[in-house]
Amino acid sequence: MSADFTGRRVVVTGAGKGIGRATALMLARRGARVVALTRSGADLETLKAETGCETIVVDLADAQATRAAARQALPADLLVNCAGTTELESFLDVSVENFDLLYAVNTRAPMIVAQEYARERVAAGKPGAIVNVSSCASFVDIPDHAAYCASKAGLDGLTRVMAKELGPKGIRVNGLHPTVTLTPMAVKAWSDPDKAAAMLGRIPLGRFAEPDDIAEVILFLLSDAAAMVHGLSMPVDGGFMVA
Ligand code: NDP
């Protein structure tokens, strides 16, 4: 049975497109009051028209703006750190600018948003749950993804420490690791048919994920059905990790 989020306020970053948008829509369908954060105002307008959610435009590469947006979004019962970005470069060509950008958006921003969320929950004496959307790329080498793999591995480190420190305060924290998921990011990263075919060949279930495949598991990890699930790095990958 699907979890009911009626009356629960949930912050979702990266809610404009792809997995974040699918998550925001699914949460709204299941009763949540969603607070959607992302960069493109136009995406938020259409999401608001569909769901009536609250919206905050923010560039998560900007640490100060990220902290201000996180504070504006609070208080919230639950948090999904989903926003992410990538740039394809071979290791020898990784630029410092792109490395810093990916680190800022994929690693530092989730930390800042989670800090603000968790401080508020702890001060209010209330429990909570956080899902950090990582990637199979934090476990597995993927050529041309050096900065991305590093940024997601950094996020995993944060997730583990957050689980250790926030668990005793009543806040569950889990990481979720999608395989290739059919979103605008996947178009950017996997439009080369040879690379896509090789990747698909490593997925025993024989397909890439749809955004709703990932959103369903995010909602499970947020829900009370996952009350004893904590500190997990959960692949949602059609078996990619065991292939
Ligand atoms: P999309 O590119 O489709 O959507 C990403 C969302 O994050 C967009 O709304 C985007 O806004 C927002 N975002 C990106 N950069 C910023 C920024 N600087 N400030 C604010 N918002 C920003 O990505 P996916 O839905 O595919 O990815 C969602 C998460 O899942 C990411 O963390 C990604 O790393 C992870 N993931 C994705 C996989 C895939 O194959 N798709 C596989 C494994 C993990 P805007 O468009 O305005 O920039």
PDB file of C-alpha atoms and ligand atoms in Angstrom:
ATOM      1  CA  MET A   1       0.000   0.000   0.000  1.00  0.00           C
ATOM      2  CA  SER A   2       1.287   3.486  -0.852  1.00  0.00           C
ATOM      3  CA  ALA A   3       2.279   5.675   2.086  1.00  0.00           C
ATOM      4  CA  ASP A   4       0.032   8.622   2.866  1.00  0.00           C
ATOM      5  CA  PHE A   5       1.780  11.962   3.344  1.00  0.00           C
ATOM      6  CA  THR A   6      -1.322  13.988   4.173  1.00  0.00           C
ATOM      7  CA  GLY A   7      -0.441  17.054   6.198  1.00  0.00           C
ATOM      8  CA  ARG A   8       3.281  16.508   5.916  1.00  0.00           C
ATOM      9  CA  ARG A   9       5.436  19.279   4.574  1.00  0.00           C
ATOM     10  CA  VAL A  10       8.270  18.065   2.368  1.00  0.00           C
ATOM     11  CA  VAL A  11      11.155  20.056   0.903  1.00  0.00           C
ATOM     12  CA  VAL A  12      12.325  18.744  -2.487  1.00  0.00           C
ATOM     13  CA  THR A  13      15.381  20.259  -4.187  1.00  0.00           C
ATOM     14  CA  GLY A  14      15.759  19.941  -7.938  1.00  0.00           C
ATOM     15  CA  ALA A  15      11.978  19.695  -8.211  1.00  0.00           C
ATOM     16  CA  GLY A  16      11.851  21.392 -11.599  1.00  0.00           C
ATOM     17  CA  LYS A  17      12.751  18.447 -13.798  1.00  0.00           C
ATOM     18  CA  GLY A  18      13.413  14.730 -13.857  1.00  0.00           C
ATOM     19  CA  ILE A  19      13.490  12.711 -10.641  1.00  0.00           C
ATOM     20  CA  GLY A  20      12.889  15.703  -8.368  1.00  0.00           C
ATOM     21  CA  ARG A  21       9.804  16.728 -10.297  1.00  0.00           C
ATOM     22  CA  ALA A  22       8.456  13.154 -10.338  1.00  0.00           C
ATOM     23  CA  THR A  23       9.035  13.009  -6.576  1.00  0.00           C
ATOM     24  CA  ALA A  24       7.258  16.322  -5.967  1.00  0.00           C
ATOM     25  CA  LEU A  25       4.287  15.254  -8.097  1.00  0.00           C
ATOM     26  CA  MET A  26       4.011  11.864  -6.387  1.00  0.00           C
ATOM     27  CA  LEU A  27       4.255  13.427  -2.925  1.00  0.00           C
ATOM     28  CA  ALA A  28       1.553  15.941  -3.811  1.00  0.00           C
ATOM     29  CA  ARG A  29      -0.713  13.159  -5.152  1.00  0.00           C
ATOM     30  CA  ARG A  30      -0.262  11.381  -1.809  1.00  0.00           C
ATOM     31  CA  GLY A  31      -1.245  14.375   0.277  1.00  0.00           C
ATOM     32  CA  ALA A  32       2.030  16.159   1.028  1.00  0.00           C
ATOM     33  CA  ARG A  33       2.498  19.905   1.045  1.00  0.00           C
ATOM     34  CA  VAL A  34       5.561  20.236  -1.153  1.00  0.00           C
ATOM     35  CA  VAL A  35       8.087  23.043  -0.999  1.00  0.00           C
ATOM     36  CA  ALA A  36       9.901  22.923  -4.339  1.00  0.00           C
ATOM     37  CA  LEU A  37      13.383  24.406  -4.747  1.00  0.00           C
ATOM     38  CA  THR A  38      15.164  24.698  -8.060  1.00  0.00           C
ATOM     39  CA  ARG A  39      16.949  27.080 -10.396  1.00  0.00           C
ATOM     40  CA  SER A  40      14.478  27.623 -13.250  1.00  0.00           C
ATOM     41  CA  GLY A  41      11.437  29.670 -12.304  1.00  0.00           C
ATOM     42  CA  ALA A  42       9.497  28.485 -15.353  1.00  0.00           C
ATOM     43  CA  ASP A  43       9.660  24.863 -14.139  1.00  0.00           C
ATOM     44  CA  LEU A  44       8.383  25.939 -10.735  1.00  0.00           C
ATOM     45  CA  GLU A  45       5.486  27.839 -12.281  1.00  0.00           C
ATOM     46  CA  THR A  46       4.235  24.731 -14.117  1.00  0.00           C
ATOM     47  CA  LEU A  47       4.775  22.559 -11.042  1.00  0.00           C
ATOM     48  CA  LYS A  48       2.851  25.041  -8.906  1.00  0.00           C
ATOM     49  CA  ALA A  49       0.025  25.065 -11.455  1.00  0.00           C
ATOM     50  CA  GLU A  50      -0.161  21.256 -11.255  1.00  0.00           C
ATOM     51  CA  THR A  51       0.202  20.788  -7.508  1.00  0.00           C
ATOM     52  CA  GLY A  52      -0.304  24.082  -5.688  1.00  0.00           C
ATOM     53  CA  CYS A  53       3.125  23.609  -4.119  1.00  0.00           C
ATOM     54  CA  GLU A  54       5.212  26.376  -2.600  1.00  0.00           C
ATOM     55  CA  THR A  55       8.167  27.373  -4.750  1.00  0.00           C
ATOM     56  CA  ILE A  56      11.589  28.887  -4.150  1.00  0.00           C
ATOM     57  CA  VAL A  57      13.953  29.812  -6.981  1.00  0.00           C
ATOM     58  CA  VAL A  58      17.586  29.332  -5.969  1.00  0.00           C
ATOM     59  CA  ASP A  59      20.945  28.604  -7.543  1.00  0.00           C
ATOM     60  CA  LEU A  60      22.284  25.830  -5.320  1.00  0.00           C
ATOM     61  CA  ALA A  61      25.815  26.553  -6.528  1.00  0.00           C
ATOM     62  CA  ASP A  62      25.640  29.689  -4.366  1.00  0.00           C
ATOM     63  CA  ALA A  63      26.195  28.657  -0.736  1.00  0.00           C
ATOM     64  CA  GLN A  64      24.688  31.786   0.844  1.00  0.00           C
ATOM     65  CA  ALA A  65      21.629  31.728  -1.389  1.00  0.00           C
ATOM     66  CA  THR A  66      21.220  28.012  -0.651  1.00  0.00           C
ATOM     67  CA  ARG A  67      21.213  28.598   3.098  1.00  0.00           C
ATOM     68  CA  ALA A  68      18.725  31.458   2.774  1.00  0.00           C
ATOM     69  CA  ALA A  69      16.434  29.339   0.570  1.00  0.00           C
ATOM     70  CA  ALA A  70      16.623  26.399   2.993  1.00  0.00           C
ATOM     71  CA  ARG A  71      15.633  28.649   5.902  1.00  0.00           C
ATOM     72  CA  GLN A  72      12.781  30.097   3.857  1.00  0.00           C
ATOM     73  CA  ALA A  73      11.508  26.552   3.142  1.00  0.00           C
ATOM     74  CA  LEU A  74      11.296  25.605   6.830  1.00  0.00           C
ATOM     75  CA  PRO A  75       9.803  24.236   8.952  1.00  0.00           C
ATOM     76  CA  ALA A  76       9.375  20.937   7.123  1.00  0.00           C
ATOM     77  CA  ASP A  77       8.710  17.357   8.214  1.00  0.00           C
ATOM     78  CA  LEU A  78      10.835  15.696   5.528  1.00  0.00           C
ATOM     79  CA  LEU A  79      13.653  16.546   3.102  1.00  0.00           C
ATOM     80  CA  VAL A  80      14.665  15.197  -0.306  1.00  0.00           C
ATOM     81  CA  ASN A  81      18.028  16.434  -1.576  1.00  0.00           C
ATOM     82  CA  CYS A  82      17.587  15.631  -5.257  1.00  0.00           C
ATOM     83  CA  ALA A  83      19.103  18.492  -7.255  1.00  0.00           C
ATOM     84  CA  GLY A  84      22.214  17.510  -9.147  1.00  0.00           C
ATOM     85  CA  THR A  85      24.228  18.446 -12.171  1.00  0.00           C
ATOM     86  CA  THR A  86      26.923  16.964 -14.380  1.00  0.00           C
ATOM     87  CA  GLU A  87      29.509  17.889 -16.987  1.00  0.00           C
ATOM     88  CA  LEU A  88      31.090  15.234 -19.189  1.00  0.00           C
ATOM     89  CA  GLU A  89      34.881  15.492 -19.293  1.00  0.00           C
ATOM     90  CA  SER A  90      37.610  12.896 -19.457  1.00  0.00           C
ATOM     91  CA  PHE A  91      39.723  12.807 -16.303  1.00  0.00           C
ATOM     92  CA  LEU A  92      42.623  14.553 -18.039  1.00  0.00           C
ATOM     93  CA  ASP A  93      40.318  17.388 -19.098  1.00  0.00           C
ATOM     94  CA  VAL A  94      38.390  17.983 -15.872  1.00  0.00           C
ATOM     95  CA  SER A  95      38.469  21.725 -15.265  1.00  0.00           C
ATOM     96  CA  VAL A  96      38.722  23.201 -11.798  1.00  0.00           C
ATOM     97  CA  GLU A  97      35.632  25.299 -12.577  1.00  0.00           C
ATOM     98  CA  ASN A  98      33.486  22.263 -13.351  1.00  0.00           C
ATOM     99  CA  PHE A  99      34.911  20.252 -10.465  1.00  0.00           C
ATOM    100  CA  ASP A 100      34.014  23.091  -8.093  1.00  0.00           C
ATOM    101  CA  LEU A 101      30.550  23.501  -9.649  1.00  0.00           C
ATOM    102  CA  LEU A 102      29.682  19.819  -9.309  1.00  0.00           C
ATOM    103  CA  TYR A 103      30.993  19.741  -5.766  1.00  0.00           C
ATOM    104  CA  ALA A 104      28.971  22.858  -4.891  1.00  0.00           C
ATOM    105  CA  VAL A 105      25.676  21.573  -6.310  1.00  0.00           C
ATOM    106  CA  ASN A 106      25.957  17.812  -5.684  1.00  0.00           C
ATOM    107  CA  THR A 107      27.763  17.752  -2.336  1.00  0.00           C
ATOM    108  CA  ARG A 108      27.843  21.122  -0.565  1.00  0.00           C
ATOM    109  CA  ALA A 109      24.254  22.189  -1.261  1.00  0.00           C
ATOM    110  CA  PRO A 110      22.719  18.984   0.185  1.00  0.00           C
ATOM    111  CA  MET A 111      24.867  19.514   3.278  1.00  0.00           C
ATOM    112  CA  ILE A 112      23.690  23.106   3.737  1.00  0.00           C
ATOM    113  CA  VAL A 113      20.008  22.310   3.177  1.00  0.00           C
ATOM    114  CA  ALA A 114      20.212  19.301   5.508  1.00  0.00           C
ATOM    115  CA  GLN A 115      21.983  21.348   8.190  1.00  0.00           C
ATOM    116  CA  GLU A 116      19.214  23.926   8.225  1.00  0.00           C
ATOM    117  CA  TYR A 117      16.479  21.281   8.090  1.00  0.00           C
ATOM    118  CA  ALA A 118      18.010  19.201  10.891  1.00  0.00           C
ATOM    119  CA  ARG A 119      18.758  22.183  13.139  1.00  0.00           C
ATOM    120  CA  GLU A 120      15.108  23.208  12.956  1.00  0.00           C
ATOM    121  CA  ARG A 121      13.849  19.661  13.625  1.00  0.00           C
ATOM    122  CA  VAL A 122      16.166  19.222  16.606  1.00  0.00           C
ATOM    123  CA  ALA A 123      15.264  22.644  18.043  1.00  0.00           C
ATOM    124  CA  ALA A 124      11.570  21.781  17.702  1.00  0.00           C
ATOM    125  CA  GLY A 125      12.122  18.346  19.289  1.00  0.00           C
ATOM    126  CA  LYS A 126      10.589  16.611  16.285  1.00  0.00           C
ATOM    127  CA  PRO A 127      11.675  13.538  14.293  1.00  0.00           C
ATOM    128  CA  GLY A 128      12.406  13.622  10.581  1.00  0.00           C
ATOM    129  CA  ALA A 129      13.791  11.868   7.539  1.00  0.00           C
ATOM    130  CA  ILE A 130      16.203  12.883   4.796  1.00  0.00           C
ATOM    131  CA  VAL A 131      16.857  11.192   1.454  1.00  0.00           C
ATOM    132  CA  ASN A 132      20.041  12.205  -0.346  1.00  0.00           C
ATOM    133  CA  VAL A 133      19.883  11.289  -4.027  1.00  0.00           C
ATOM    134  CA  SER A 134      23.337  10.020  -4.955  1.00  0.00           C
ATOM    135  CA  SER A 135      24.078   7.756  -7.947  1.00  0.00           C
ATOM    136  CA  CYS A 136      25.466   4.364  -8.905  1.00  0.00           C
ATOM    137  CA  ALA A 137      28.342   6.536 -10.125  1.00  0.00           C
ATOM    138  CA  SER A 138      29.491   6.907  -6.522  1.00  0.00           C
ATOM    139  CA  PHE A 139      30.175   3.137  -6.409  1.00  0.00           C
ATOM    140  CA  VAL A 140      31.263   2.412  -9.967  1.00  0.00           C
ATOM    141  CA  ASP A 141      33.762   4.026 -12.297  1.00  0.00           C
ATOM    142  CA  ILE A 142      32.128   5.706 -15.283  1.00  0.00           C
ATOM    143  CA  PRO A 143      34.453   7.212 -17.896  1.00  0.00           C
ATOM    144  CA  ASP A 144      34.015  10.978 -18.436  1.00  0.00           C
ATOM    145  CA  HIS A 145      32.305  11.299 -15.045  1.00  0.00           C
ATOM    146  CA  ALA A 146      35.315  11.877 -12.757  1.00  0.00           C
ATOM    147  CA  ALA A 147      34.036  15.064 -11.123  1.00  0.00           C
ATOM    148  CA  TYR A 148      30.503  13.669 -10.912  1.00  0.00           C
ATOM    149  CA  CYS A 149      31.672  10.376  -9.341  1.00  0.00           C
ATOM    150  CA  ALA A 150      33.782  12.317  -6.830  1.00  0.00           C
ATOM    151  CA  SER A 151      30.927  14.688  -5.944  1.00  0.00           C
ATOM    152  CA  LYS A 152      28.515  11.807  -5.348  1.00  0.00           C
ATOM    153  CA  ALA A 153      31.065   9.801  -3.344  1.00  0.00           C
ATOM    154  CA  GLY A 154      31.465  12.927  -1.206  1.00  0.00           C
ATOM    155  CA  LEU A 155      27.713  13.040  -0.726  1.00  0.00           C
ATOM    156  CA  ASP A 156      27.781   9.403   0.407  1.00  0.00           C
ATOM    157  CA  GLY A 157      30.353  10.291   3.055  1.00  0.00           C
ATOM    158  CA  LEU A 158      28.077  13.045   4.299  1.00  0.00           C
ATOM    159  CA  THR A 159      25.100  10.680   4.348  1.00  0.00           C
ATOM    160  CA  ARG A 160      26.963   8.190   6.544  1.00  0.00           C
ATOM    161  CA  VAL A 161      28.096  10.817   9.060  1.00  0.00           C
ATOM    162  CA  MET A 162      24.658  12.425   9.064  1.00  0.00           C
ATOM    163  CA  ALA A 163      23.148   9.019   9.835  1.00  0.00           C
ATOM    164  CA  LYS A 164      25.526   8.516  12.774  1.00  0.00           C
ATOM    165  CA  GLU A 165      24.993  12.005  14.209  1.00  0.00           C
ATOM    166  CA  LEU A 166      21.331  12.655  13.411  1.00  0.00           C
ATOM    167  CA  GLY A 167      19.936   9.168  14.111  1.00  0.00           C
ATOM    168  CA  PRO A 168      20.204   9.645  17.899  1.00  0.00           C
ATOM    169  CA  LYS A 169      18.297  12.910  17.419  1.00  0.00           C
ATOM    170  CA  GLY A 170      15.408  11.118  15.700  1.00  0.00           C
ATOM    171  CA  ILE A 171      16.246  11.989  12.111  1.00  0.00           C
ATOM    172  CA  ARG A 172      16.641   9.112   9.673  1.00  0.00           C
ATOM    173  CA  VAL A 173      19.055   9.645   6.775  1.00  0.00           C
ATOM    174  CA  ASN A 174      19.403   7.441   3.717  1.00  0.00           C
ATOM    175  CA  GLY A 175      21.175   7.619   0.375  1.00  0.00           C
ATOM    176  CA  LEU A 176      19.553   6.465  -2.843  1.00  0.00           C
ATOM    177  CA  HIS A 177      21.561   5.457  -5.908  1.00  0.00           C
ATOM    178  CA  PRO A 178      19.731   5.456  -9.229  1.00  0.00           C
ATOM    179  CA  THR A 179      21.060   3.916 -12.403  1.00  0.00           C
ATOM    180  CA  VAL A 180      20.559   5.811 -15.667  1.00  0.00           C
ATOM    181  CA  THR A 181      17.114   7.385 -15.390  1.00  0.00           C
ATOM    182  CA  LEU A 182      15.284   8.883 -18.346  1.00  0.00           C
ATOM    183  CA  THR A 183      15.470  12.593 -17.497  1.00  0.00           C
ATOM    184  CA  PRO A 184      17.049  15.693 -19.071  1.00  0.00           C
ATOM    185  CA  MET A 185      20.298  14.802 -17.261  1.00  0.00           C
ATOM    186  CA  ALA A 186      20.352  11.366 -18.915  1.00  0.00           C
ATOM    187  CA  VAL A 187      19.916  12.978 -22.326  1.00  0.00           C
ATOM    188  CA  LYS A 188      23.030  15.024 -21.574  1.00  0.00           C
ATOM    189  CA  ALA A 189      25.053  12.099 -20.246  1.00  0.00           C
ATOM    190  CA  TRP A 190      23.885   9.145 -22.353  1.00  0.00           C
ATOM    191  CA  SER A 191      22.921  10.390 -25.810  1.00  0.00           C
ATOM    192  CA  ASP A 192      25.878   8.561 -27.397  1.00  0.00           C
ATOM    193  CA  PRO A 193      24.149   5.324 -28.576  1.00  0.00           C
ATOM    194  CA  ASP A 194      27.281   3.164 -28.110  1.00  0.00           C
ATOM    195  CA  LYS A 195      27.784   4.312 -24.509  1.00  0.00           C
ATOM    196  CA  ALA A 196      24.072   3.916 -23.768  1.00  0.00           C
ATOM    197  CA  ALA A 197      24.010   0.385 -25.231  1.00  0.00           C
ATOM    198  CA  ALA A 198      27.050  -0.646 -23.171  1.00  0.00           C
ATOM    199  CA  MET A 199      25.419   0.716 -20.014  1.00  0.00           C
ATOM    200  CA  LEU A 200      22.112  -0.953 -20.770  1.00  0.00           C
ATOM    201  CA  GLY A 201      23.954  -4.248 -21.286  1.00  0.00           C
ATOM    202  CA  ARG A 202      25.037  -4.086 -17.625  1.00  0.00           C
ATOM    203  CA  ILE A 203      21.465  -3.799 -16.303  1.00  0.00           C
ATOM    204  CA  PRO A 204      19.891  -7.269 -15.817  1.00  0.00           C
ATOM    205  CA  LEU A 205      16.334  -5.904 -15.874  1.00  0.00           C
ATOM    206  CA  GLY A 206      17.082  -4.682 -19.391  1.00  0.00           C
ATOM    207  CA  ARG A 207      15.946  -1.079 -19.229  1.00  0.00           C
ATOM    208  CA  PHE A 208      16.860   2.311 -17.864  1.00  0.00           C
ATOM    209  CA  ALA A 209      14.789   3.666 -14.967  1.00  0.00           C
ATOM    210  CA  GLU A 210      11.813   5.979 -15.309  1.00  0.00           C
ATOM    211  CA  PRO A 211      11.657   8.923 -12.874  1.00  0.00           C
ATOM    212  CA  ASP A 212       8.666   7.334 -11.117  1.00  0.00           C
ATOM    213  CA  ASP A 213      10.719   4.159 -10.436  1.00  0.00           C
ATOM    214  CA  ILE A 214      13.071   6.310  -8.383  1.00  0.00           C
ATOM    215  CA  ALA A 215      10.377   8.521  -6.829  1.00  0.00           C
ATOM    216  CA  GLU A 216       8.552   5.460  -5.446  1.00  0.00           C
ATOM    217  CA  VAL A 217      11.648   4.409  -3.503  1.00  0.00           C
ATOM    218  CA  ILE A 218      12.307   7.941  -2.283  1.00  0.00           C
ATOM    219  CA  LEU A 219       8.766   8.040  -0.888  1.00  0.00           C
ATOM    220  CA  PHE A 220       9.271   4.661   0.766  1.00  0.00           C
ATOM    221  CA  LEU A 221      12.472   5.864   2.462  1.00  0.00           C
ATOM    222  CA  LEU A 222      10.696   9.018   3.661  1.00  0.00           C
ATOM    223  CA  SER A 223       7.697   7.111   4.950  1.00  0.00           C
ATOM    224  CA  ASP A 224       7.022   5.563   8.344  1.00  0.00           C
ATOM    225  CA  ALA A 225       7.122   2.156   6.597  1.00  0.00           C
ATOM    226  CA  ALA A 226      10.895   2.671   6.579  1.00  0.00           C
ATOM    227  CA  ALA A 227      11.044   3.503  10.301  1.00  0.00           C
ATOM    228  CA  MET A 228      14.054   1.179  10.877  1.00  0.00           C
ATOM    229  CA  VAL A 229      15.837   1.944   7.592  1.00  0.00           C
ATOM    230  CA  HIS A 230      18.731   4.258   8.385  1.00  0.00           C
ATOM    231  CA  GLY A 231      22.188   4.946   6.977  1.00  0.00           C
ATOM    232  CA  LEU A 232      21.436   2.870   3.893  1.00  0.00           C
ATOM    233  CA  SER A 233      22.992   3.362   0.453  1.00  0.00           C
ATOM    234  CA  MET A 234      20.163   1.965  -1.619  1.00  0.00           C
ATOM    235  CA  PRO A 235      20.707   1.183  -5.298  1.00  0.00           C
ATOM    236  CA  VAL A 236      17.649   1.531  -7.533  1.00  0.00           C
ATOM    237  CA  ASP A 237      19.398   0.162 -10.546  1.00  0.00           C
ATOM    238  CA  GLY A 238      17.703  -2.842 -12.132  1.00  0.00           C
ATOM    239  CA  GLY A 239      20.547  -5.015 -10.794  1.00  0.00           C
ATOM    240  CA  PHE A 240      23.413  -2.945 -12.238  1.00  0.00           C
ATOM    241  CA  MET A 241      25.418  -3.329  -9.026  1.00  0.00           C
ATOM    242  CA  VAL A 242      25.297  -7.144  -9.056  1.00  0.00           C
ATOM    243  CA  ALA A 243      25.796  -7.610 -12.801  1.00  0.00           C
TER     244      ALA A 243
HETATM  245  P1  NDP B   1      17.726  16.713 -14.219  1.00  0.00           P
HETATM  246  O1  NDP B   1      18.861  17.425 -14.853  1.00  0.00           O
HETATM  247  O2  NDP B   1      16.694  16.117 -15.067  1.00  0.00           O
HETATM  248  O3  NDP B   1      17.042  17.647 -13.114  1.00  0.00           O
HETATM  249  C1  NDP B   1      17.865  18.221 -12.136  1.00  0.00           C
HETATM  250  C2  NDP B   1      17.102  19.275 -11.379  1.00  0.00           C
HETATM  251  O4  NDP B   1      18.043  19.887 -10.473  1.00  0.00           O
HETATM  252  C3  NDP B   1      16.588  20.366 -12.311  1.00  0.00           C
HETATM  253  O5  NDP B   1      15.359  20.842 -11.857  1.00  0.00           O
HETATM  254  C4  NDP B   1      17.680  21.420 -12.190  1.00  0.00           C
HETATM  255  O6  NDP B   1      17.254  22.733 -12.443  1.00  0.00           O
HETATM  256  C5  NDP B   1      18.076  21.277 -10.724  1.00  0.00           C
HETATM  257  N1  NDP B   1      19.390  21.881 -10.560  1.00  0.00           N
HETATM  258  C6  NDP B   1      20.545  21.562 -11.178  1.00  0.00           C
HETATM  259  N2  NDP B   1      21.503  22.421 -10.847  1.00  0.00           N
HETATM  260  C7  NDP B   1      20.942  23.321 -10.000  1.00  0.00           C
HETATM  261  C8  NDP B   1      21.415  24.457  -9.321  1.00  0.00           C
HETATM  262  N3  NDP B   1      22.668  24.901  -9.455  1.00  0.00           N
HETATM  263  N4  NDP B   1      20.565  25.140  -8.525  1.00  0.00           N
HETATM  264  C9  NDP B   1      19.289  24.751  -8.384  1.00  0.00           C
HETATM  265  N5  NDP B   1      18.776  23.679  -9.007  1.00  0.00           N
HETATM  266  C10 NDP B   1      19.594  22.976  -9.815  1.00  0.00           C
HETATM  267  O7  NDP B   1      18.419  15.578 -13.320  1.00  0.00           O
HETATM  268  P2  NDP B   1      17.827  14.178 -12.806  1.00  0.00           P
HETATM  269  O8  NDP B   1      16.421  14.314 -12.441  1.00  0.00           O
HETATM  270  O9  NDP B   1      18.244  13.166 -13.773  1.00  0.00           O
HETATM  271  O10 NDP B   1      18.719  13.989 -11.522  1.00  0.00           O
HETATM  272  C11 NDP B   1      18.196  14.139 -10.203  1.00  0.00           C
HETATM  273  C12 NDP B   1      19.227  13.581  -9.244  1.00  0.00           C
HETATM  274  O11 NDP B   1      19.437  12.204  -9.543  1.00  0.00           O
HETATM  275  C13 NDP B   1      20.586  14.262  -9.371  1.00  0.00           C
HETATM  276  O12 NDP B   1      21.154  14.408  -8.093  1.00  0.00           O
HETATM  277  C14 NDP B   1      21.383  13.292 -10.212  1.00  0.00           C
HETATM  278  O13 NDP B   1      22.751  13.407  -9.977  1.00  0.00           O
HETATM  279  C15 NDP B   1      20.810  11.966  -9.742  1.00  0.00           C
HETATM  280  N6  NDP B   1      20.988  10.870 -10.685  1.00  0.00           N
HETATM  281  C16 NDP B   1      20.455  10.944 -11.946  1.00  0.00           C
HETATM  282  C17 NDP B   1      20.627   9.892 -12.815  1.00  0.00           C
HETATM  283  C18 NDP B   1      20.096   9.907 -14.208  1.00  0.00           C
HETATM  284  O14 NDP B   1      20.470   9.037 -15.005  1.00  0.00           O
HETATM  285  N7  NDP B   1      19.197  10.809 -14.567  1.00  0.00           N
HETATM  286  C19 NDP B   1      21.367   8.677 -12.415  1.00  0.00           C
HETATM  287  C20 NDP B   1      21.860   8.711 -11.070  1.00  0.00           C
HETATM  288  C21 NDP B   1      21.670   9.771 -10.244  1.00  0.00           C
HETATM  289  P3  NDP B   1      17.651  23.436 -13.856  1.00  0.00           P
HETATM  290  O15 NDP B   1      17.157  22.529 -14.927  1.00  0.00           O
HETATM  291  O16 NDP B   1      16.936  24.726 -13.784  1.00  0.00           O
HETATM  292  O17 NDP B   1      19.128  23.556 -13.837  1.00  0.00           O
END
